[in-house]
């Protein structure tokens, strides 16, 4: 009887782990047309609210485009819907520069190469499903 009592928690844990499979996405974001200068700032969002500015990105990365780094892989993201925002910091000042009217003067882009209308692309246009190995090839404009 002691043996059954001793292994019961182990069996319960094994049953729980097998009942809830763990799925993870490896998201690669590539910028094939990026100029070889400055840095590319990348933010991956996992919800419409976070994408809209109400929270933080799920993952972020800074690519050294001057050294030829034009892609990044975010490993182990939970399967689900994501959207990417990126900009190319050509002058290396760490921020997206704008003109006096607030319009960006450095290249930027969104996942799915979505475009916005008088602002950033909407979550609906930029979102994509990530499961397993997923790639987004994005053109900075």
Tab-separated table of N, CA and C in Angstrom:
chain	number	residue	atom	x	y	z
A	1	UNK	N	0.808	-1.189	0.000
A	1	UNK	CA	0.000	0.000	0.000
A	1	UNK	C	0.856	1.259	0.000
A	2	UNK	N	2.024	1.184	0.685
A	2	UNK	CA	2.921	2.337	0.699
A	2	UNK	C	3.402	2.669	-0.704
A	3	UNK	N	3.614	1.669	-1.551
A	3	UNK	CA	4.095	1.892	-2.909
A	3	UNK	C	3.076	2.681	-3.718
A	4	UNK	N	1.802	2.331	-3.610
A	4	UNK	CA	0.743	3.036	-4.326
A	4	UNK	C	0.662	4.477	-3.849
A	5	UNK	N	0.747	4.705	-2.556
A	5	UNK	CA	0.694	6.054	-2.001
A	5	UNK	C	1.893	6.874	-2.458
A	6	UNK	N	3.041	6.262	-2.557
A	6	UNK	CA	4.263	6.976	-2.936
A	6	UNK	C	4.274	7.365	-4.409
A	7	UNK	N	3.716	6.530	-5.277
A	7	UNK	CA	3.779	6.848	-6.704
A	7	UNK	C	2.541	7.581	-7.213
A	8	UNK	N	1.513	7.716	-6.408
A	8	UNK	CA	0.288	8.394	-6.833
A	8	UNK	C	0.569	9.828	-7.312
A	9	UNK	N	1.364	10.646	-6.589
A	9	UNK	CA	1.639	12.002	-7.085
A	9	UNK	C	2.398	11.996	-8.411
A	10	UNK	N	3.286	11.048	-8.586
A	10	UNK	CA	4.050	10.960	-9.836
A	10	UNK	C	3.115	10.613	-10.985
A	11	UNK	N	2.196	9.675	-10.770
A	11	UNK	CA	1.238	9.297	-11.801
A	11	UNK	C	0.305	10.458	-12.134
A	12	UNK	N	-0.107	11.201	-11.129
A	12	UNK	CA	-0.982	12.359	-11.359
A	12	UNK	C	-0.272	13.415	-12.199
A	13	UNK	N	1.008	13.662	-11.913
A	13	UNK	CA	1.790	14.631	-12.683
A	13	UNK	C	1.957	14.155	-14.115
A	14	UNK	N	2.274	12.884	-14.298
A	14	UNK	CA	2.439	12.337	-15.644
A	14	UNK	C	1.142	12.442	-16.434
A	15	UNK	N	0.019	12.184	-15.821
A	15	UNK	CA	-1.281	12.286	-16.497
A	15	UNK	C	-1.564	13.736	-16.892
A	16	UNK	N	-1.266	14.661	-16.004
A	16	UNK	CA	-1.499	16.085	-16.300
A	16	UNK	C	-0.629	16.542	-17.459
A	17	UNK	N	0.623	16.138	-17.475
A	17	UNK	CA	1.518	16.551	-18.552
A	17	UNK	C	1.110	15.951	-19.889
A	18	UNK	N	0.669	14.717	-19.892
A	18	UNK	CA	0.276	14.096	-21.153
A	18	UNK	C	-1.070	14.614	-21.635
A	19	UNK	N	-1.923	15.092	-20.756
A	19	UNK	CA	-3.235	15.607	-21.141
A	19	UNK	C	-3.139	17.012	-21.731
A	20	UNK	N	-2.118	17.764	-21.356
A	20	UNK	CA	-1.970	19.135	-21.833
A	20	UNK	C	-0.679	19.248	-22.638
A	21	UNK	N	-0.724	18.926	-23.948
A	21	UNK	CA	0.497	18.985	-24.735
A	21	UNK	C	1.024	20.417	-24.820
A	22	UNK	N	2.317	20.530	-24.878
A	22	UNK	CA	2.958	21.836	-24.960
A	22	UNK	C	3.284	22.110	-26.422
A	23	UNK	N	2.730	23.193	-26.944
A	23	UNK	CA	2.997	23.583	-28.315
A	23	UNK	C	3.803	24.870	-28.287
A	24	UNK	N	4.775	24.954	-29.155
A	24	UNK	CA	5.608	26.152	-29.194
A	24	UNK	C	5.910	26.507	-30.642
A	25	UNK	N	5.877	27.795	-30.921
A	25	UNK	CA	6.193	28.301	-32.251
A	25	UNK	C	7.593	28.901	-32.240
A	26	UNK	N	8.301	28.682	-33.319
A	26	UNK	CA	9.585	29.339	-33.544
A	26	UNK	C	9.357	30.322	-34.684
A	27	UNK	N	9.250	31.594	-34.336
A	27	UNK	CA	8.924	32.641	-35.299
A	27	UNK	C	10.194	33.308	-35.808
A	28	UNK	N	10.425	33.218	-37.120
A	28	UNK	CA	11.544	33.916	-37.745
A	28	UNK	C	10.991	35.129	-38.473
A	29	UNK	N	11.566	36.286	-38.187
A	29	UNK	CA	11.183	37.532	-38.845
A	29	UNK	C	12.389	37.988	-39.652
A	30	UNK	N	12.202	38.139	-40.974
A	30	UNK	CA	13.297	38.509	-41.871
A	30	UNK	C	12.971	39.806	-42.592
A	31	UNK	N	14.006	40.588	-42.823
A	31	UNK	CA	13.895	41.874	-43.523
A	31	UNK	C	14.848	41.844	-44.722
A	32	UNK	N	14.462	41.183	-45.826
A	32	UNK	CA	15.384	40.958	-46.939
A	32	UNK	C	15.840	42.217	-47.666
A	33	UNK	N	15.064	43.278	-47.628
A	33	UNK	CA	15.428	44.489	-48.369
A	33	UNK	C	16.070	45.561	-47.489
A	34	UNK	N	16.458	45.214	-46.270
A	34	UNK	CA	17.014	46.207	-45.335
A	34	UNK	C	18.379	46.712	-45.805
A	35	UNK	N	18.575	48.013	-45.682
A	35	UNK	CA	19.870	48.616	-46.001
A	35	UNK	C	20.897	48.193	-44.954
A	36	UNK	N	22.151	48.042	-45.356
A	36	UNK	CA	23.190	47.597	-44.408
A	36	UNK	C	23.722	48.741	-43.539
A	37	UNK	N	22.853	49.352	-42.765
A	37	UNK	CA	23.264	50.414	-41.841
A	37	UNK	C	22.314	50.459	-40.661
A	38	UNK	N	22.781	50.958	-39.538
A	38	UNK	CA	21.952	51.124	-38.351
A	38	UNK	C	21.450	49.829	-37.763
A	39	UNK	N	20.323	49.942	-37.044
A	39	UNK	CA	19.706	48.789	-36.397
A	39	UNK	C	18.247	48.684	-36.819
A	40	UNK	N	17.749	47.454	-36.748
A	40	UNK	CA	16.330	47.209	-36.986
A	40	UNK	C	15.719	46.832	-35.638
A	41	UNK	N	14.731	47.573	-35.215
A	41	UNK	CA	14.042	47.329	-33.958
A	41	UNK	C	12.780	46.522	-34.260
A	42	UNK	N	12.618	45.390	-33.571
A	42	UNK	CA	11.508	44.472	-33.843
A	42	UNK	C	10.733	44.227	-32.553
A	43	UNK	N	9.409	44.312	-32.628
A	43	UNK	CA	8.544	43.994	-31.489
A	43	UNK	C	7.472	43.020	-31.956
A	44	UNK	N	7.301	41.936	-31.188
A	44	UNK	CA	6.292	40.917	-31.474
A	44	UNK	C	5.200	41.031	-30.415
A	45	UNK	N	3.962	41.139	-30.851
A	45	UNK	CA	2.826	41.298	-29.948
A	45	UNK	C	1.926	40.072	-30.010
A	46	UNK	N	1.367	39.687	-28.860
A	46	UNK	CA	0.522	38.504	-28.800
A	46	UNK	C	-0.952	38.810	-28.518
A	47	UNK	N	-1.326	40.085	-28.571
A	47	UNK	CA	-2.735	40.439	-28.394
A	47	UNK	C	-3.018	41.780	-29.057
A	48	UNK	N	-4.266	41.980	-29.393
A	48	UNK	CA	-4.669	43.244	-30.007
A	48	UNK	C	-4.450	44.409	-29.046
A	49	UNK	N	-4.730	44.190	-27.763
A	49	UNK	CA	-4.558	45.258	-26.771
A	49	UNK	C	-3.094	45.673	-26.671
A	50	UNK	N	-2.197	44.713	-26.581
A	50	UNK	CA	-0.772	45.048	-26.489
A	50	UNK	C	-0.290	45.715	-27.772
A	51	UNK	N	-0.738	45.210	-28.899
A	51	UNK	CA	-0.367	45.795	-30.192
A	51	UNK	C	-0.834	47.245	-30.272
A	52	UNK	N	-1.987	47.519	-29.666
A	52	UNK	CA	-2.550	48.871	-29.685
A	52	UNK	C	-1.947	49.816	-28.660
A	53	UNK	N	-0.973	49.348	-27.874
A	53	UNK	CA	-0.298	50.221	-26.926
A	53	UNK	C	-0.744	50.082	-25.486
A	54	UNK	N	-1.637	49.128	-25.197
A	54	UNK	CA	-2.124	48.968	-23.828
A	54	UNK	C	-1.256	48.038	-22.987
A	55	UNK	N	-0.204	47.511	-23.570
A	55	UNK	CA	0.672	46.603	-22.839
A	55	UNK	C	2.027	46.517	-23.503
A	56	UNK	N	2.773	45.533	-23.096
A	56	UNK	CA	4.129	45.360	-23.600
A	56	UNK	C	4.171	44.293	-24.698
A	57	UNK	N	5.182	44.366	-25.573
A	57	UNK	CA	5.361	43.294	-26.559
A	57	UNK	C	5.684	41.968	-25.869
A	58	UNK	N	5.351	40.882	-26.541
A	58	UNK	CA	5.690	39.551	-26.034
A	58	UNK	C	7.200	39.322	-26.126
A	59	UNK	N	7.830	39.826	-27.179
A	59	UNK	CA	9.275	39.706	-27.392
A	59	UNK	C	9.758	40.926	-28.158
A	60	UNK	N	11.004	41.276	-27.961
A	60	UNK	CA	11.630	42.361	-28.719
A	60	UNK	C	13.035	41.930	-29.133
A	61	UNK	N	13.539	42.570	-30.178
A	61	UNK	CA	14.908	42.306	-30.626
A	61	UNK	C	15.444	43.541	-31.328
A	62	UNK	N	16.757	43.687	-31.291
A	62	UNK	CA	17.448	44.732	-32.031
A	62	UNK	C	18.462	44.037	-32.922
A	63	UNK	N	18.316	44.218	-34.233
A	63	UNK	CA	19.214	43.596	-35.195
A	63	UNK	C	20.259	44.601	-35.642
A	64	UNK	N	21.491	44.168	-35.773
A	64	UNK	CA	22.579	45.031	-36.238
A	64	UNK	C	22.657	44.929	-37.754
A	65	UNK	N	21.853	45.751	-38.440
A	65	UNK	CA	21.814	45.720	-39.898
A	65	UNK	C	23.155	46.118	-40.497
A	66	UNK	N	23.896	46.987	-39.820
A	66	UNK	CA	25.211	47.403	-40.318
A	66	UNK	C	26.172	46.220	-40.406
A	67	UNK	N	25.959	45.224	-39.564
A	67	UNK	CA	26.795	44.019	-39.581
A	67	UNK	C	26.170	42.907	-40.408
A	68	UNK	N	25.077	43.211	-41.115
A	68	UNK	CA	24.445	42.231	-41.981
A	68	UNK	C	23.364	41.395	-41.331
A	69	UNK	N	23.013	41.680	-40.082
A	69	UNK	CA	21.977	40.914	-39.391
A	69	UNK	C	20.610	41.445	-39.817
A	70	UNK	N	19.882	40.653	-40.597
A	70	UNK	CA	18.580	41.095	-41.097
A	70	UNK	C	17.454	40.120	-40.771
A	71	UNK	N	17.688	39.183	-39.859
A	71	UNK	CA	16.615	38.298	-39.419
A	71	UNK	C	16.851	37.886	-37.978
A	72	UNK	N	15.768	37.482	-37.325
A	72	UNK	CA	15.824	37.049	-35.932
A	72	UNK	C	14.789	35.945	-35.748
A	73	UNK	N	15.095	34.996	-34.880
A	73	UNK	CA	14.139	33.940	-34.553
A	73	UNK	C	13.775	34.038	-33.079
A	74	UNK	N	12.483	34.080	-32.824
A	74	UNK	CA	11.952	34.079	-31.469
A	74	UNK	C	11.506	32.645	-31.186
A	75	UNK	N	12.250	31.950	-30.345
A	75	UNK	CA	11.996	30.542	-30.064
A	75	UNK	C	10.989	30.353	-28.938
A	76	UNK	N	10.183	29.309	-29.064
A	76	UNK	CA	9.329	28.870	-27.966
A	76	UNK	C	8.147	29.747	-27.641
A	77	UNK	N	7.631	30.492	-28.609
A	77	UNK	CA	6.419	31.275	-28.362
A	77	UNK	C	5.228	30.329	-28.305
A	78	UNK	N	4.291	30.538	-27.409
A	78	UNK	CA	3.086	29.706	-27.418
A	78	UNK	C	2.360	29.856	-28.761
A	79	UNK	N	1.840	28.774	-29.296
A	79	UNK	CA	1.068	28.865	-30.531
A	79	UNK	C	-0.056	29.883	-30.343
A	80	UNK	N	-0.307	30.680	-31.371
A	80	UNK	CA	-1.373	31.665	-31.285
A	80	UNK	C	-1.232	32.734	-32.340
A	81	UNK	N	-1.997	33.800	-32.185
A	81	UNK	CA	-1.961	34.929	-33.106
A	81	UNK	C	-0.942	35.956	-32.624
A	82	UNK	N	-0.185	36.485	-33.576
A	82	UNK	CA	0.845	37.483	-33.287
A	82	UNK	C	0.816	38.556	-34.365
A	83	UNK	N	1.447	39.688	-34.071
A	83	UNK	CA	1.672	40.747	-35.049
A	83	UNK	C	3.027	41.372	-34.737
A	84	UNK	N	3.694	41.844	-35.784
A	84	UNK	CA	5.030	42.414	-35.645
A	84	UNK	C	5.010	43.869	-36.092
A	85	UNK	N	5.698	44.688	-35.323
A	85	UNK	CA	5.983	46.081	-35.695
A	85	UNK	C	7.498	46.210	-35.735
A	86	UNK	N	8.005	46.916	-36.732
A	86	UNK	CA	9.453	47.092	-36.835
A	86	UNK	C	9.766	48.447	-37.457
A	87	UNK	N	10.929	48.963	-37.114
A	87	UNK	CA	11.437	50.145	-37.810
A	87	UNK	C	12.939	50.043	-37.932
A	88	UNK	N	13.458	50.701	-38.965
A	88	UNK	CA	14.886	50.671	-39.251
A	88	UNK	C	15.497	51.984	-38.760
A	89	UNK	N	16.221	51.892	-37.666
A	89	UNK	CA	16.874	53.054	-37.058
A	89	UNK	C	18.162	53.328	-37.836
A	90	UNK	N	18.034	54.055	-38.925
A	90	UNK	CA	19.170	54.275	-39.829
A	90	UNK	C	20.305	55.062	-39.189
A	91	UNK	N	19.971	56.032	-38.342
A	91	UNK	CA	21.013	56.881	-37.764
A	91	UNK	C	21.482	56.407	-36.389
A	92	UNK	N	20.933	55.309	-35.884
A	92	UNK	CA	21.417	54.716	-34.645
A	92	UNK	C	21.114	55.496	-33.379
A	93	UNK	N	20.083	56.348	-33.393
A	93	UNK	CA	19.778	57.121	-32.183
A	93	UNK	C	18.800	56.410	-31.247
A	94	UNK	N	18.358	55.192	-31.621
A	94	UNK	CA	17.496	54.405	-30.751
A	94	UNK	C	16.027	54.757	-30.791
A	95	UNK	N	15.620	55.607	-31.718
A	95	UNK	CA	14.206	55.959	-31.814
A	95	UNK	C	13.805	56.152	-33.265
A	96	UNK	N	12.507	56.067	-33.497
A	96	UNK	CA	11.990	56.304	-34.846
A	96	UNK	C	11.860	57.808	-35.039
A	97	UNK	N	12.606	58.327	-35.980
A	97	UNK	CA	12.577	59.762	-36.230
A	97	UNK	C	11.389	60.128	-37.104
A	98	UNK	N	10.810	61.303	-36.823
A	98	UNK	CA	9.651	61.785	-37.557
A	98	UNK	C	9.889	63.213	-38.032
A	99	UNK	N	9.077	63.635	-38.982
A	99	UNK	CA	9.150	65.015	-39.444
A	99	UNK	C	8.304	65.892	-38.516
A	100	UNK	N	8.253	67.192	-38.736
A	100	UNK	CA	7.478	68.072	-37.840
A	100	UNK	C	5.991	67.733	-37.755
A	101	UNK	N	5.474	66.978	-38.725
A	101	UNK	CA	4.054	66.605	-38.721
A	101	UNK	C	3.825	65.236	-38.083
A	102	UNK	N	4.897	64.609	-37.560
A	102	UNK	CA	4.772	63.317	-36.903
A	102	UNK	C	4.861	62.116	-37.829
A	103	UNK	N	5.156	62.357	-39.104
A	103	UNK	CA	5.273	61.266	-40.070
A	103	UNK	C	6.678	60.660	-39.972
A	104	UNK	N	6.787	59.333	-39.947
A	104	UNK	CA	8.104	58.694	-39.859
A	104	UNK	C	8.989	59.058	-41.049
A	105	UNK	N	10.269	59.287	-40.763
A	105	UNK	CA	11.243	59.543	-41.826
A	105	UNK	C	12.239	58.393	-41.947
A	106	UNK	N	12.075	57.362	-41.109
A	106	UNK	CA	12.888	56.154	-41.210
A	106	UNK	C	11.965	55.007	-41.619
A	107	UNK	N	12.510	54.012	-42.334
A	107	UNK	CA	11.671	52.902	-42.796
A	107	UNK	C	11.009	52.153	-41.638
A	108	UNK	N	9.785	51.696	-41.874
A	108	UNK	CA	9.043	50.926	-40.869
A	108	UNK	C	8.195	49.904	-41.603
A	109	UNK	N	7.664	48.937	-40.864
A	109	UNK	CA	6.826	47.912	-41.479
A	109	UNK	C	6.070	47.131	-40.418
A	110	UNK	N	5.101	46.351	-40.898
A	110	UNK	CA	4.277	45.512	-40.047
A	110	UNK	C	4.231	44.118	-40.644
A	111	UNK	N	3.921	43.132	-39.816
A	111	UNK	CA	3.797	41.768	-40.316
A	111	UNK	C	2.755	41.718	-41.431
A	112	UNK	N	2.873	40.701	-42.267
A	112	UNK	CA	2.038	40.530	-43.462
A	112	UNK	C	2.242	41.669	-44.458
A	113	UNK	N	3.263	42.501	-44.246
A	113	UNK	CA	3.478	43.705	-45.051
A	113	UNK	C	2.203	44.543	-45.092
A	114	UNK	N	1.477	44.528	-43.981
A	114	UNK	CA	0.235	45.286	-43.860
A	114	UNK	C	0.539	46.780	-43.866
A	115	UNK	N	-0.388	47.531	-44.372
A	115	UNK	CA	-0.255	48.991	-44.373
A	115	UNK	C	-1.411	49.591	-43.597
A	116	UNK	N	-1.143	50.724	-43.003
A	116	UNK	CA	-2.167	51.426	-42.250
A	116	UNK	C	-2.794	52.523	-43.072
A	117	UNK	N	-3.832	53.103	-42.520
A	117	UNK	CA	-4.504	54.225	-43.145
A	117	UNK	C	-4.441	55.379	-42.150
A	118	UNK	N	-3.546	56.314	-42.382
A	118	UNK	CA	-3.335	57.453	-41.488
A	118	UNK	C	-2.852	56.995	-40.115
A	119	UNK	N	-2.024	55.974	-40.081
A	119	UNK	CA	-1.487	55.443	-38.834
A	119	UNK	C	-0.980	54.035	-39.039
A	120	UNK	N	-0.672	53.355	-37.956
A	120	UNK	CA	-0.145	51.995	-38.084
A	120	UNK	C	-1.183	51.027	-38.653
A	121	UNK	N	-0.699	49.936	-39.212
A	121	UNK	CA	-1.593	48.883	-39.695
A	121	UNK	C	-2.397	48.333	-38.524
A	122	UNK	N	-3.630	47.981	-38.776
A	122	UNK	CA	-4.488	47.443	-37.712
A	122	UNK	C	-4.039	46.037	-37.324
A	123	UNK	N	-4.443	45.612	-36.130
A	123	UNK	CA	-4.184	44.246	-35.667
A	123	UNK	C	-4.741	43.247	-36.680
A	124	UNK	N	-5.946	43.496	-37.174
A	124	UNK	CA	-6.584	42.565	-38.110
A	124	UNK	C	-5.758	42.380	-39.373
A	125	UNK	N	-5.131	43.432	-39.852
A	125	UNK	CA	-4.305	43.329	-41.065
A	125	UNK	C	-2.940	42.719	-40.777
A	126	UNK	N	-2.401	42.985	-39.610
A	126	UNK	CA	-1.032	42.550	-39.300
A	126	UNK	C	-0.954	41.182	-38.638
A	127	UNK	N	-2.039	40.703	-38.041
A	127	UNK	CA	-1.950	39.455	-37.278
A	127	UNK	C	-1.782	38.244	-38.188
A	128	UNK	N	-1.143	37.229	-37.631
A	128	UNK	CA	-0.938	35.963	-38.321
A	128	UNK	C	-0.882	34.878	-37.264
A	129	UNK	N	-1.167	33.664	-37.675
A	129	UNK	CA	-1.116	32.526	-36.755
A	129	UNK	C	0.298	31.952	-36.765
A	130	UNK	N	0.830	31.710	-35.588
A	130	UNK	CA	2.154	31.101	-35.460
A	130	UNK	C	1.999	29.754	-34.770
A	131	UNK	N	2.510	28.721	-35.413
A	131	UNK	CA	2.511	27.374	-34.866
A	131	UNK	C	3.676	26.639	-35.503
A	132	UNK	N	4.494	26.008	-34.711
A	132	UNK	CA	5.668	25.346	-35.267
A	132	UNK	C	6.627	26.378	-35.837
A	133	UNK	N	7.296	26.028	-36.922
A	133	UNK	CA	8.227	26.954	-37.577
A	133	UNK	C	7.418	27.906	-38.456
A	134	UNK	N	7.447	29.180	-38.133
A	134	UNK	CA	6.693	30.211	-38.850
A	134	UNK	C	7.654	31.314	-39.277
A	135	UNK	N	7.504	31.808	-40.511
A	135	UNK	CA	8.368	32.876	-41.012
A	135	UNK	C	7.534	34.036	-41.503
A	136	UNK	N	7.971	35.233	-41.174
A	136	UNK	CA	7.404	36.467	-41.706
A	136	UNK	C	8.531	37.194	-42.425
A	137	UNK	N	8.367	37.408	-43.725
A	137	UNK	CA	9.325	38.188	-44.511
A	137	UNK	C	8.706	39.563	-44.699
A	138	UNK	N	9.372	40.579	-44.178
A	138	UNK	CA	8.782	41.923	-44.115
A	138	UNK	C	9.671	42.919	-44.854
A	139	UNK	N	9.043	43.751	-45.690
A	139	UNK	CA	9.755	44.796	-46.421
A	139	UNK	C	9.652	46.112	-45.672
A	140	UNK	N	10.781	46.638	-45.236
A	140	UNK	CA	10.814	47.948	-44.582
A	140	UNK	C	10.678	49.032	-45.644
A	141	UNK	N	9.736	49.950	-45.428
A	141	UNK	CA	9.508	51.031	-46.391
A	141	UNK	C	9.449	52.355	-45.678
